Amino acid sequence: MARIVEDVAKTLLAEAGVPVPSGSVARNPAEASRIAADLGVPVVVKALVPASRRGKAGGVLFAEEPQEAGRRAEHLLGRDLLGHQVRAVLVEERVGALQELFFSVAFDGKARRPVILASGQGGVDVESHVQQGGMRCLLSSVLSGPNANDLKVLWHSEGVLPSLLDETVAVSLKAWEVFRRYDLLLLEANPILVTRTGRVIVAAAIMQADEEALYRQPRLQPLVDRGADRRLGPLTERERLVAEADRADPYRGAAKFIELRGGDTAFLVSGGGGSLTCYDLLRRFGARPANYMDLSPGFSREKLAALTQAALTVPGVRGALVGGAIKSNMAVDLFIEVLIEVMNELGLDPERFPVVARVAGVGEARALALAAGVPGLEAYGRDTSLEDACRRLADRLFPRT
């Protein structure tokens, strides 16, 4: 799942004819003040992070005049908010409202169709309203979309004034079209503001795109935050590079990489249970993996190189473990070949940067021969257990006096 931050989400909505507040993105306090001055009205300053519930987390602040907008931006920029660093803020006009509505379209995998949820009570406390059963549900077809009459009945039951029903339905249908056009898994507009002048405006929006469909959405590809549902924060630069290498060749194996804080050991071990075993063994012997990875058989050389480069460059890494379970049937000679190339590129000396490899699989004899030509690179075959390899690396990393 790939999350779309609010400024991009609102751009997509506005292009579809959905009314949104006027505003712009600021990356420093001076820009925030300038935008507020250009708008000439009280503003709201929002942290641009791919996460919901920003209001309750202190990521949405109000300002009455430009200088205050700059101070609000200064307060938010650089902060860690909901697991993400705030690098930019959205400064936009503050819109007063008579009523706050909630509207979302989400793809229900079990029902195999989109589900529309709507409520006449939106805003930051919408979750409590949902728990009290105050949410209307409408199933929809991917091809035909929701029926305008059904939406009108739905919004009428949620207390929207008759004079505003047509406009509220129109906003809902246009939002639906954005959901369909961009292969989204979720579009949530909360709140939709009904103003005193009879306007219906989407004041806040979040979107989540289907990562598997991004090949059909070239415009979205550089704009989304990938894998946001599988981690607490944004991708690190190394995680991003591995993900890009994986997507570049989706039909030759699957490469996954997770960077871990406080580790000292590059972890280049694949093979399901074998990798988990090695992870636990390293911890038992006093080493701390700096990453976790997985690489399925049939991988490309480019994916292995991206994984190796990422693992060896995590800050704090002092050595590396290479290997995997025999049943994985990996081309282990390619593991060693790429390892040597990357270490040479990085200027890592195996005699000072300990590397222990346990190679068991396709190309085992060649892998051992390649390793034998590099002083300090210890490689063992299938006669050596994973446990012994992990213990040996820990001994080299932390020699006993």
Short mmCIF file of C-alpha atoms in Angstrom, two decimals:
data_model
loop_
_atom_site.label_atom_id
_atom_site.label_comp_id
_atom_site.label_asym_id
_atom_site.label_seq_id
_atom_site.Cartn_x
_atom_site.Cartn_y
_atom_site.Cartn_z
CA MET A 1 0.00 0.00 0.00
CA ALA A 2 1.34 3.43 -0.97
CA ARG A 3 0.15 6.50 0.92
CA ILE A 4 -0.41 9.84 -0.76
CA VAL A 5 0.21 12.95 1.34
CA GLU A 6 -2.46 15.62 1.58
CA ASP A 7 -1.11 18.21 -0.84
CA VAL A 8 -0.95 15.64 -3.64
CA ALA A 9 -4.34 14.20 -2.68
CA LYS A 10 -5.92 17.63 -2.85
CA THR A 11 -4.31 18.35 -6.20
CA LEU A 12 -5.90 15.19 -7.62
CA LEU A 13 -9.26 16.11 -6.12
CA ALA A 14 -9.12 19.71 -7.39
CA GLU A 15 -8.31 18.52 -10.91
CA ALA A 16 -11.47 16.40 -10.76
CA GLY A 17 -13.54 19.42 -9.80
CA VAL A 18 -13.71 18.83 -6.06
CA PRO A 19 -13.61 22.12 -4.09
CA VAL A 20 -10.62 22.33 -1.72
CA PRO A 21 -9.21 25.22 0.34
CA SER A 22 -6.70 27.55 -1.30
CA GLY A 23 -3.14 27.00 -0.12
CA SER A 24 0.42 25.94 -0.88
CA VAL A 25 3.28 23.87 0.51
CA ALA A 26 5.98 25.52 2.64
CA ARG A 27 9.35 24.04 3.55
CA ASN A 28 10.51 26.78 5.89
CA PRO A 29 8.86 29.36 8.17
CA ALA A 30 9.46 32.25 5.75
CA GLU A 31 7.57 30.45 3.00
CA ALA A 32 4.73 29.73 5.42
CA SER A 33 4.46 33.42 6.32
CA ARG A 34 4.51 34.46 2.67
CA ILE A 35 1.77 31.99 1.72
CA ALA A 36 -0.40 33.15 4.62
CA ALA A 37 0.13 36.78 3.58
CA ASP A 38 -0.83 35.99 -0.03
CA LEU A 39 -4.00 34.25 1.14
CA GLY A 40 -4.89 37.20 3.32
CA VAL A 41 -7.10 35.21 5.68
CA PRO A 42 -6.67 33.11 8.85
CA VAL A 43 -4.92 29.89 7.94
CA VAL A 44 -4.35 26.35 9.08
CA VAL A 45 -0.82 24.93 9.06
CA LYS A 46 -0.66 21.14 8.59
CA ALA A 47 2.27 18.76 8.89
CA LEU A 48 2.66 16.89 5.60
CA VAL A 49 3.25 13.30 6.66
CA PRO A 50 1.67 10.12 5.24
CA ALA A 51 -0.45 9.46 8.32
CA SER A 52 -3.93 10.12 9.61
CA ARG A 53 -4.97 11.54 13.01
CA ARG A 54 -2.52 14.41 12.68
CA GLY A 55 -4.91 16.75 14.49
CA LYS A 56 -4.89 14.72 17.68
CA ALA A 57 -1.11 14.34 17.42
CA GLY A 58 -0.55 18.10 17.30
CA GLY A 59 0.16 18.24 13.58
CA VAL A 60 -2.61 20.71 12.66
CA LEU A 61 -2.27 24.27 13.98
CA PHE A 62 -4.13 27.52 13.35
CA ALA A 63 -2.81 31.03 12.73
CA GLU A 64 -4.56 34.38 12.51
CA GLU A 65 -1.82 36.30 10.69
CA PRO A 66 1.32 35.63 8.57
CA GLN A 67 3.94 35.89 11.34
CA GLU A 68 2.01 33.44 13.46
CA ALA A 69 1.82 31.05 10.49
CA GLY A 70 5.62 31.19 10.28
CA ARG A 71 5.93 30.38 13.97
CA ARG A 72 3.49 27.46 13.59
CA ALA A 73 5.53 26.12 10.69
CA GLU A 74 8.75 26.47 12.67
CA HIS A 75 7.15 24.48 15.48
CA LEU A 76 6.20 21.63 13.13
CA LEU A 77 9.14 21.42 10.73
CA GLY A 78 11.78 18.88 11.73
CA ARG A 79 9.53 17.24 14.33
CA ASP A 80 8.88 13.52 14.46
CA LEU A 81 5.13 13.11 14.06
CA LEU A 82 3.42 9.70 14.05
CA GLY A 83 6.72 8.07 13.10
CA HIS A 84 7.52 10.49 10.27
CA GLN A 85 9.80 13.52 10.13
CA VAL A 86 7.96 16.67 9.10
CA ARG A 87 9.81 18.09 6.09
CA ALA A 88 7.05 20.35 4.77
CA VAL A 89 3.77 21.89 5.85
CA LEU A 90 0.58 22.76 4.01
CA VAL A 91 -0.59 26.33 4.61
CA GLU A 92 -4.17 26.94 3.50
CA GLU A 93 -7.18 29.07 4.21
CA ARG A 94 -9.15 28.27 7.33
CA VAL A 95 -12.76 27.53 6.40
CA GLY A 96 -15.57 27.92 8.93
CA ALA A 97 -18.40 25.42 8.73
CA LEU A 98 -21.95 24.73 9.85
CA GLN A 99 -21.44 20.99 9.53
CA GLU A 100 -18.55 18.54 9.19
CA LEU A 101 -19.13 15.43 7.07
CA PHE A 102 -17.14 12.24 6.66
CA PHE A 103 -16.83 10.39 3.33
CA SER A 104 -14.58 7.53 2.28
CA VAL A 105 -14.23 4.92 -0.41
CA ALA A 106 -12.24 1.80 0.46
CA PHE A 107 -11.70 -1.42 -1.44
CA ASP A 108 -13.00 -4.36 0.56
CA GLY A 109 -10.90 -7.41 -0.36
CA LYS A 110 -13.39 -9.82 1.15
CA ALA A 111 -16.38 -8.33 -0.64
CA ARG A 112 -14.23 -7.73 -3.76
CA ARG A 113 -15.75 -4.34 -4.33
CA PRO A 114 -15.48 -0.76 -3.10
CA VAL A 115 -17.35 0.22 0.04
CA ILE A 116 -18.54 3.77 0.63
CA LEU A 117 -18.82 5.05 4.20
CA ALA A 118 -20.46 8.34 5.07
CA SER A 119 -21.43 10.23 8.19
CA GLY A 120 -22.99 13.55 9.06
CA GLN A 121 -20.49 13.88 11.91
CA GLY A 122 -16.91 14.10 10.65
CA GLY A 123 -13.78 15.66 12.07
CA VAL A 124 -11.17 14.48 14.55
CA ASP A 125 -13.68 12.56 16.67
CA VAL A 126 -15.12 10.50 13.83
CA GLU A 127 -13.81 7.25 15.36
CA SER A 128 -16.00 7.63 18.43
CA HIS A 129 -18.97 8.28 16.17
CA VAL A 130 -18.21 5.09 14.23
CA GLN A 131 -18.05 3.07 17.44
CA GLN A 132 -21.54 4.29 18.28
CA GLY A 133 -22.86 2.98 14.99
CA GLY A 134 -23.17 6.40 13.37
CA MET A 135 -21.85 5.51 9.92
CA ARG A 136 -23.75 4.66 6.73
CA CYS A 137 -22.42 2.01 4.36
CA LEU A 138 -22.99 1.66 0.63
CA LEU A 139 -21.54 -1.08 -1.56
CA SER A 140 -20.48 -0.05 -5.03
CA SER A 141 -19.40 -1.56 -8.32
CA VAL A 142 -15.87 -0.91 -9.55
CA LEU A 143 -17.15 -0.35 -13.09
CA SER A 144 -20.36 1.61 -12.61
CA GLY A 145 -19.65 3.36 -9.31
CA PRO A 146 -22.25 4.58 -6.84
CA ASN A 147 -25.71 5.66 -7.90
CA ALA A 148 -26.44 9.37 -7.45
CA ASN A 149 -29.90 8.69 -6.02
CA ASP A 150 -28.49 6.27 -3.47
CA LEU A 151 -25.95 8.90 -2.40
CA LYS A 152 -28.68 11.51 -2.10
CA VAL A 153 -30.69 9.22 0.18
CA LEU A 154 -27.57 8.47 2.18
CA TRP A 155 -26.64 12.13 2.73
CA HIS A 156 -30.22 13.10 3.48
CA SER A 157 -30.33 10.45 6.21
CA GLU A 158 -27.13 12.00 7.65
CA GLY A 159 -28.71 15.41 8.05
CA VAL A 160 -27.42 17.33 5.02
CA LEU A 161 -29.78 20.20 4.20
CA PRO A 162 -32.00 19.57 1.15
CA SER A 163 -30.61 22.69 -0.54
CA LEU A 164 -27.09 21.22 -0.33
CA LEU A 165 -27.82 17.63 -1.27
CA ASP A 166 -27.07 18.02 -4.98
CA GLU A 167 -23.70 19.67 -4.34
CA THR A 168 -22.74 17.11 -1.67
CA VAL A 169 -23.63 14.27 -4.03
CA ALA A 170 -21.62 15.92 -6.81
CA VAL A 171 -18.55 16.19 -4.57
CA SER A 172 -18.98 12.53 -3.60
CA LEU A 173 -19.21 11.37 -7.21
CA LYS A 174 -16.14 13.37 -8.21
CA ALA A 175 -14.20 11.91 -5.29
CA TRP A 176 -15.30 8.44 -6.41
CA GLU A 177 -13.95 9.15 -9.88
CA VAL A 178 -10.54 10.00 -8.38
CA PHE A 179 -10.62 6.72 -6.45
CA ARG A 180 -11.34 4.75 -9.63
CA ARG A 181 -9.07 6.67 -11.99
CA TYR A 182 -5.93 6.32 -9.84
CA ASP A 183 -6.39 2.70 -8.68
CA LEU A 184 -6.75 3.72 -5.05
CA LEU A 185 -7.38 1.37 -2.16
CA LEU A 186 -8.60 4.20 0.06
CA LEU A 187 -9.84 7.74 -0.36
CA GLU A 188 -10.93 9.48 2.82
CA ALA A 189 -12.30 13.01 2.93
CA ASN A 190 -12.56 14.13 6.54
CA PRO A 191 -13.91 16.60 7.12
CA ILE A 192 -16.02 17.76 4.22
CA LEU A 193 -17.13 21.20 5.34
CA VAL A 194 -20.56 22.63 4.68
CA THR A 195 -20.05 26.40 4.99
CA ARG A 196 -22.41 29.18 5.98
CA THR A 197 -22.42 30.38 2.39
CA GLY A 198 -23.57 27.02 1.08
CA ARG A 199 -20.23 25.72 -0.16
CA VAL A 200 -19.20 22.07 0.20
CA ILE A 201 -15.41 21.84 0.56
CA VAL A 202 -13.05 18.92 1.23
CA ALA A 203 -10.91 20.36 4.02
CA ALA A 204 -8.67 17.31 4.55
CA ALA A 205 -8.01 14.17 2.54
CA ILE A 206 -5.83 11.08 2.65
CA MET A 207 -5.36 8.47 -0.04
CA GLN A 208 -3.72 5.08 -0.35
CA ALA A 209 -2.82 3.66 -3.76
CA ASP A 210 -2.40 0.03 -4.73
CA GLU A 211 1.34 -0.58 -5.11
CA GLU A 212 0.68 -3.44 -7.51
CA ALA A 213 -1.16 -1.04 -9.84
CA LEU A 214 1.40 1.77 -9.81
CA TYR A 215 2.81 0.60 -13.15
CA ARG A 216 -0.43 1.99 -14.60
CA GLN A 217 -0.01 5.28 -12.75
CA PRO A 218 3.30 6.84 -13.86
CA ARG A 219 2.23 10.20 -12.50
CA LEU A 220 1.79 8.81 -8.99
CA GLN A 221 4.98 6.75 -8.87
CA PRO A 222 7.32 9.55 -7.68
CA LEU A 223 4.67 11.07 -5.41
CA VAL A 224 3.61 8.21 -3.15
CA ASP A 225 5.11 6.94 0.09
CA ARG A 226 5.49 3.21 -0.61
CA GLY A 227 4.96 0.45 1.93
CA ALA A 228 3.58 2.78 4.53
CA ASP A 229 1.31 0.09 5.91
CA ARG A 230 4.23 -2.24 6.68
CA ARG A 231 6.35 0.03 8.84
CA LEU A 232 6.14 2.75 11.43
CA GLY A 233 7.97 5.41 9.47
CA PRO A 234 9.02 6.36 5.93
CA LEU A 235 11.45 4.29 3.88
CA THR A 236 15.09 4.92 4.58
CA GLU A 237 17.26 5.75 1.60
CA ARG A 238 18.61 2.17 1.55
CA GLU A 239 15.14 0.66 1.78
CA ARG A 240 14.03 2.90 -1.07
CA LEU A 241 16.91 1.84 -3.33
CA VAL A 242 16.23 -1.86 -2.73
CA ALA A 243 12.52 -1.32 -3.37
CA GLU A 244 13.33 0.42 -6.65
CA ALA A 245 15.62 -2.43 -7.74
CA ASP A 246 12.89 -4.92 -6.86
CA ARG A 247 10.24 -3.06 -8.87
CA ALA A 248 12.55 -2.65 -11.86
CA ASP A 249 12.40 -6.40 -12.50
CA PRO A 250 9.25 -7.78 -10.84
CA TYR A 251 9.46 -11.19 -12.47
CA ARG A 252 12.85 -12.34 -11.18
CA GLY A 253 12.63 -13.07 -7.48
CA ALA A 254 11.51 -10.69 -4.76
CA ALA A 255 13.92 -8.54 -2.73
CA LYS A 256 12.96 -7.10 0.64
CA PHE A 257 15.09 -5.04 2.99
CA ILE A 258 14.37 -3.57 6.42
CA GLU A 259 16.90 -1.35 8.15
CA LEU A 260 17.19 -1.78 11.93
CA ARG A 261 18.45 0.72 14.45
CA GLY A 262 21.43 0.06 16.69
CA GLY A 263 22.80 -2.92 14.76
CA ASP A 264 26.43 -3.83 14.17
CA THR A 265 26.15 -6.71 11.69
CA ALA A 266 25.21 -6.62 8.01
CA PHE A 267 22.72 -9.45 7.54
CA LEU A 268 22.84 -11.08 4.09
CA VAL A 269 21.00 -14.27 4.91
CA SER A 270 17.96 -15.53 3.03
CA GLY A 271 15.74 -18.54 3.22
CA GLY A 272 12.74 -18.19 5.52
CA GLY A 273 13.40 -20.25 8.64
CA GLY A 274 17.15 -20.26 8.02
CA SER A 275 17.34 -16.46 8.09
CA LEU A 276 15.21 -16.25 11.23
CA THR A 277 17.42 -18.84 12.88
CA CYS A 278 20.56 -16.88 12.04
CA TYR A 279 18.99 -13.67 13.30
CA ASP A 280 18.28 -15.25 16.68
CA LEU A 281 21.70 -16.93 16.82
CA LEU A 282 23.55 -13.67 16.20
CA ARG A 283 21.62 -12.05 19.03
CA ARG A 284 22.40 -14.97 21.31
CA PHE A 285 26.13 -14.68 20.61
CA GLY A 286 26.18 -10.93 21.25
CA ALA A 287 25.95 -9.49 17.72
CA ARG A 288 23.07 -7.29 16.60
CA PRO A 289 21.81 -7.46 12.99
CA ALA A 290 21.53 -4.01 11.42
CA ASN A 291 18.95 -5.14 8.88
CA TYR A 292 16.65 -7.94 7.90
CA MET A 293 16.27 -9.11 4.32
CA ASP A 294 14.68 -11.71 2.12
CA LEU A 295 15.46 -12.74 -1.43
CA SER A 296 13.51 -15.41 -3.26
CA PRO A 297 15.11 -17.87 -5.74
CA GLY A 298 15.45 -16.76 -9.35
CA PHE A 299 16.67 -13.30 -8.27
CA SER A 300 18.54 -10.96 -10.56
CA ARG A 301 22.10 -9.86 -10.01
CA GLU A 302 20.90 -6.24 -9.73
CA LYS A 303 18.61 -7.09 -6.82
CA LEU A 304 21.35 -8.93 -4.97
CA ALA A 305 23.75 -6.03 -5.53
CA ALA A 306 21.20 -3.54 -4.19
CA LEU A 307 20.65 -5.68 -1.08
CA THR A 308 24.37 -6.12 -0.50
CA GLN A 309 25.12 -2.42 -0.95
CA ALA A 310 22.31 -1.49 1.43
CA ALA A 311 23.31 -3.97 4.14
CA LEU A 312 27.00 -3.05 4.10
CA THR A 313 26.36 0.70 4.33
CA VAL A 314 23.99 0.83 7.31
CA PRO A 315 25.60 3.14 9.90
CA GLY A 316 27.34 1.25 12.70
CA VAL A 317 27.93 -1.96 10.75
CA ARG A 318 31.24 -3.65 11.69
CA GLY A 319 30.99 -6.98 9.88
CA ALA A 320 28.73 -9.21 7.80
CA LEU A 321 27.09 -12.61 7.87
CA VAL A 322 26.29 -14.24 4.54
CA GLY A 323 24.39 -17.44 4.01
CA GLY A 324 21.10 -19.29 4.13
CA ALA A 325 19.37 -22.62 4.35
CA ILE A 326 20.33 -25.39 1.91
CA LYS A 327 16.71 -25.97 0.91
CA SER A 328 16.48 -22.45 -0.49
CA ASN A 329 18.51 -23.67 -3.49
CA MET A 330 20.15 -20.29 -3.96
CA ALA A 331 22.99 -19.51 -6.37
CA VAL A 332 25.43 -19.02 -3.51
CA ASP A 333 28.40 -18.36 -5.76
CA LEU A 334 26.64 -15.23 -6.99
CA PHE A 335 26.23 -14.13 -3.35
CA ILE A 336 30.01 -14.28 -2.87
CA GLU A 337 30.81 -12.80 -6.26
CA VAL A 338 28.59 -9.76 -5.69
CA LEU A 339 29.76 -9.44 -2.08
CA ILE A 340 33.39 -9.17 -3.20
CA GLU A 341 32.53 -6.60 -5.88
CA VAL A 342 30.54 -4.40 -3.50
CA MET A 343 33.16 -4.60 -0.75
CA ASN A 344 35.82 -3.51 -3.25
CA GLU A 345 33.62 -0.59 -4.36
CA LEU A 346 33.14 0.46 -0.74
CA GLY A 347 36.78 -0.02 0.17
CA LEU A 348 36.01 -2.62 2.88
CA ASP A 349 38.87 -4.91 3.88
CA PRO A 350 37.60 -8.33 5.12
CA GLU A 351 40.60 -8.56 7.46
CA ARG A 352 39.37 -5.44 9.28
CA PHE A 353 35.69 -5.79 8.42
CA PRO A 354 34.96 -9.42 9.41
CA VAL A 355 32.83 -11.43 6.99
CA VAL A 356 31.71 -15.00 7.59
CA ALA A 357 29.77 -16.85 4.91
CA ARG A 358 28.06 -20.20 5.12
CA VAL A 359 27.42 -21.15 1.49
CA ALA A 360 25.28 -24.18 0.78
CA GLY A 361 23.44 -24.47 -2.49
CA VAL A 362 23.94 -24.05 -6.21
CA GLY A 363 27.52 -23.11 -7.06
CA GLU A 364 28.85 -24.03 -3.62
CA ALA A 365 32.30 -25.13 -4.82
CA ARG A 366 32.77 -21.95 -6.87
CA ALA A 367 31.62 -19.82 -3.93
CA LEU A 368 34.24 -21.38 -1.66
CA ALA A 369 36.93 -20.90 -4.32
CA LEU A 370 36.04 -17.21 -4.79
CA ALA A 371 36.12 -16.60 -1.05
CA ALA A 372 39.46 -18.39 -0.71
CA GLY A 373 41.03 -15.75 -2.95
CA VAL A 374 40.09 -12.91 -0.58
CA PRO A 375 42.15 -12.73 2.63
CA GLY A 376 39.94 -12.41 5.68
CA LEU A 377 36.74 -13.58 3.98
CA GLU A 378 35.82 -16.80 5.79
CA ALA A 379 33.52 -19.13 3.88
CA TYR A 380 32.24 -22.54 4.94
CA GLY A 381 30.24 -25.16 3.10
CA ARG A 382 27.31 -27.35 4.04
CA ASP A 383 29.41 -29.30 6.55
CA THR A 384 29.38 -26.24 8.82
CA SER A 385 26.17 -25.41 10.66
CA LEU A 386 24.50 -22.00 10.65
CA GLU A 387 25.09 -21.88 14.38
CA ASP A 388 28.83 -22.34 13.99
CA ALA A 389 28.97 -19.62 11.32
CA CYS A 390 27.12 -17.16 13.55
CA ARG A 391 29.32 -17.98 16.51
CA ARG A 392 32.46 -17.51 14.41
CA LEU A 393 31.39 -14.06 13.22
CA ALA A 394 30.50 -12.98 16.77
CA ASP A 395 33.95 -14.15 17.92
CA ARG A 396 35.62 -12.06 15.22
CA LEU A 397 33.50 -9.02 15.96
CA PHE A 398 33.99 -9.25 19.71
CA PRO A 399 37.23 -11.15 20.35
CA ARG A 400 37.66 -12.41 23.87
CA THR A 401 40.70 -11.08 25.67
#
